[in-house]
Amino acid sequence: HLKNLGVTAIEFLPLTEHTDEIRLYKMGKKNVWGYNPIAFSIPAKRFSVTNPILELQKMVDTFHHHGIEVILDIVLNHTADG
């Protein structure tokens, strides 16, 4: 479907494990952006069914198989507070 739409690349916000800011946690809210990493190289469980690593690999391989570039946004300059 994406290929038929002319999509040539897809970009994901950070997909690694992250936590919510204390301020949001106290308000009962969540950080869905992923910019508070707690593990730089571990795919987040919330995006998978059973195996985050294998499912992420399969997703990227499938996009590549269809000629779609995958851009993964990562956060390497800080970790989550608290």
PDB file of C-alpha atoms in Angstrom:
ATOM      1  CA  HIS A   1       0.000   0.000   0.000  1.00  0.00           C
ATOM      2  CA  LEU A   2       2.752   2.453   0.951  1.00  0.00           C
ATOM      3  CA  LYS A   3       4.679   1.666  -2.213  1.00  0.00           C
ATOM      4  CA  ASN A   4       1.538   2.333  -4.296  1.00  0.00           C
ATOM      5  CA  LEU A   5       1.262   5.720  -2.590  1.00  0.00           C
ATOM      6  CA  GLY A   6       4.793   6.565  -3.741  1.00  0.00           C
ATOM      7  CA  VAL A   7       6.405   6.309  -0.288  1.00  0.00           C
ATOM      8  CA  THR A   8      10.163   5.817  -0.592  1.00  0.00           C
ATOM      9  CA  ALA A   9      11.175   6.262   3.059  1.00  0.00           C
ATOM     10  CA  ILE A  10       9.622   5.989   6.479  1.00  0.00           C
ATOM     11  CA  GLU A  11      10.954   7.613   9.647  1.00  0.00           C
ATOM     12  CA  PHE A  12      10.276   6.405  13.159  1.00  0.00           C
ATOM     13  CA  LEU A  13      10.568   8.350  16.377  1.00  0.00           C
ATOM     14  CA  PRO A  14      12.871   6.621  18.889  1.00  0.00           C
ATOM     15  CA  LEU A  15      11.850   2.965  19.200  1.00  0.00           C
ATOM     16  CA  THR A  16      14.027   2.125  22.203  1.00  0.00           C
ATOM     17  CA  GLU A  17      12.809   1.618  25.756  1.00  0.00           C
ATOM     18  CA  HIS A  18      12.009   4.920  27.425  1.00  0.00           C
ATOM     19  CA  THR A  19      10.231   6.204  30.493  1.00  0.00           C
ATOM     20  CA  ASP A  20       7.802   8.991  31.263  1.00  0.00           C
ATOM     21  CA  GLU A  21       8.919  12.253  32.805  1.00  0.00           C
ATOM     22  CA  ILE A  22       8.119  12.478  36.529  1.00  0.00           C
ATOM     23  CA  ARG A  23       5.915  15.504  35.875  1.00  0.00           C
ATOM     24  CA  LEU A  24       3.808  13.580  33.359  1.00  0.00           C
ATOM     25  CA  TYR A  25       3.698  10.479  35.554  1.00  0.00           C
ATOM     26  CA  LYS A  26       2.252  12.532  38.435  1.00  0.00           C
ATOM     27  CA  MET A  27      -0.455  13.845  36.095  1.00  0.00           C
ATOM     28  CA  GLY A  28      -1.297  10.316  34.945  1.00  0.00           C
ATOM     29  CA  LYS A  29       0.010  11.008  31.441  1.00  0.00           C
ATOM     30  CA  LYS A  30       2.531   9.233  29.230  1.00  0.00           C
ATOM     31  CA  ASN A  31       5.379  10.308  26.982  1.00  0.00           C
ATOM     32  CA  VAL A  32       4.650   8.706  23.634  1.00  0.00           C
ATOM     33  CA  TRP A  33       7.546  10.428  21.820  1.00  0.00           C
ATOM     34  CA  GLY A  34      10.333   8.197  23.114  1.00  0.00           C
ATOM     35  CA  TYR A  35      12.844  10.949  23.827  1.00  0.00           C
ATOM     36  CA  ASN A  36      13.525   9.842  27.433  1.00  0.00           C
ATOM     37  CA  PRO A  37      15.616   6.739  26.744  1.00  0.00           C
ATOM     38  CA  ILE A  38      16.513   4.269  29.458  1.00  0.00           C
ATOM     39  CA  ALA A  39      18.178   1.735  27.156  1.00  0.00           C
ATOM     40  CA  PHE A  40      19.854   2.871  23.939  1.00  0.00           C
ATOM     41  CA  SER A  41      19.894  -0.443  22.115  1.00  0.00           C
ATOM     42  CA  ILE A  42      16.780  -2.243  23.315  1.00  0.00           C
ATOM     43  CA  PRO A  43      13.649  -2.002  21.162  1.00  0.00           C
ATOM     44  CA  ALA A  44      10.620  -1.033  23.254  1.00  0.00           C
ATOM     45  CA  LYS A  45       8.355  -3.912  24.236  1.00  0.00           C
ATOM     46  CA  ARG A  46       5.264  -1.740  23.717  1.00  0.00           C
ATOM     47  CA  PHE A  47       5.783  -1.879  19.937  1.00  0.00           C
ATOM     48  CA  SER A  48       5.917  -5.661  19.734  1.00  0.00           C
ATOM     49  CA  VAL A  49       3.735  -8.694  20.184  1.00  0.00           C
ATOM     50  CA  THR A  50       6.235 -11.217  21.520  1.00  0.00           C
ATOM     51  CA  ASN A  51       9.851 -10.465  20.542  1.00  0.00           C
ATOM     52  CA  PRO A  52      10.835  -6.797  20.104  1.00  0.00           C
ATOM     53  CA  ILE A  53      14.208  -7.488  18.478  1.00  0.00           C
ATOM     54  CA  LEU A  54      13.032 -10.031  15.920  1.00  0.00           C
ATOM     55  CA  GLU A  55       9.891  -8.048  15.088  1.00  0.00           C
ATOM     56  CA  LEU A  56      11.866  -4.825  14.533  1.00  0.00           C
ATOM     57  CA  GLN A  57      14.334  -6.692  12.314  1.00  0.00           C
ATOM     58  CA  LYS A  58      11.500  -8.241  10.315  1.00  0.00           C
ATOM     59  CA  MET A  59       9.774  -4.872   9.906  1.00  0.00           C
ATOM     60  CA  VAL A  60      12.951  -3.208   8.606  1.00  0.00           C
ATOM     61  CA  ASP A  61      13.699  -6.153   6.303  1.00  0.00           C
ATOM     62  CA  THR A  62      10.140  -6.013   4.925  1.00  0.00           C
ATOM     63  CA  PHE A  63      10.367  -2.291   4.192  1.00  0.00           C
ATOM     64  CA  HIS A  64      13.746  -2.825   2.489  1.00  0.00           C
ATOM     65  CA  HIS A  65      12.354  -5.742   0.471  1.00  0.00           C
ATOM     66  CA  HIS A  66       9.744  -3.341  -0.924  1.00  0.00           C
ATOM     67  CA  GLY A  67      12.351  -0.640  -1.674  1.00  0.00           C
ATOM     68  CA  ILE A  68      11.393   1.606   1.235  1.00  0.00           C
ATOM     69  CA  GLU A  69      14.177   3.237   3.227  1.00  0.00           C
ATOM     70  CA  VAL A  70      13.911   3.142   7.042  1.00  0.00           C
ATOM     71  CA  ILE A  71      15.115   6.095   9.108  1.00  0.00           C
ATOM     72  CA  LEU A  72      15.359   5.471  12.847  1.00  0.00           C
ATOM     73  CA  ASP A  73      15.546   8.527  15.076  1.00  0.00           C
ATOM     74  CA  ILE A  74      17.767   7.830  18.073  1.00  0.00           C
ATOM     75  CA  VAL A  75      18.664   9.744  21.227  1.00  0.00           C
ATOM     76  CA  LEU A  76      22.302   9.381  22.262  1.00  0.00           C
ATOM     77  CA  ASN A  77      22.982  12.644  24.068  1.00  0.00           C
ATOM     78  CA  HIS A  78      21.009  12.037  27.270  1.00  0.00           C
ATOM     79  CA  THR A  79      19.022   9.533  29.304  1.00  0.00           C
ATOM     80  CA  ALA A  80      15.762   9.839  31.189  1.00  0.00           C
ATOM     81  CA  ASP A  81      15.619  11.783  34.446  1.00  0.00           C
ATOM     82  CA  GLY A  82      14.943   9.931  37.673  1.00  0.00           C
TER      83      GLY A  82
END
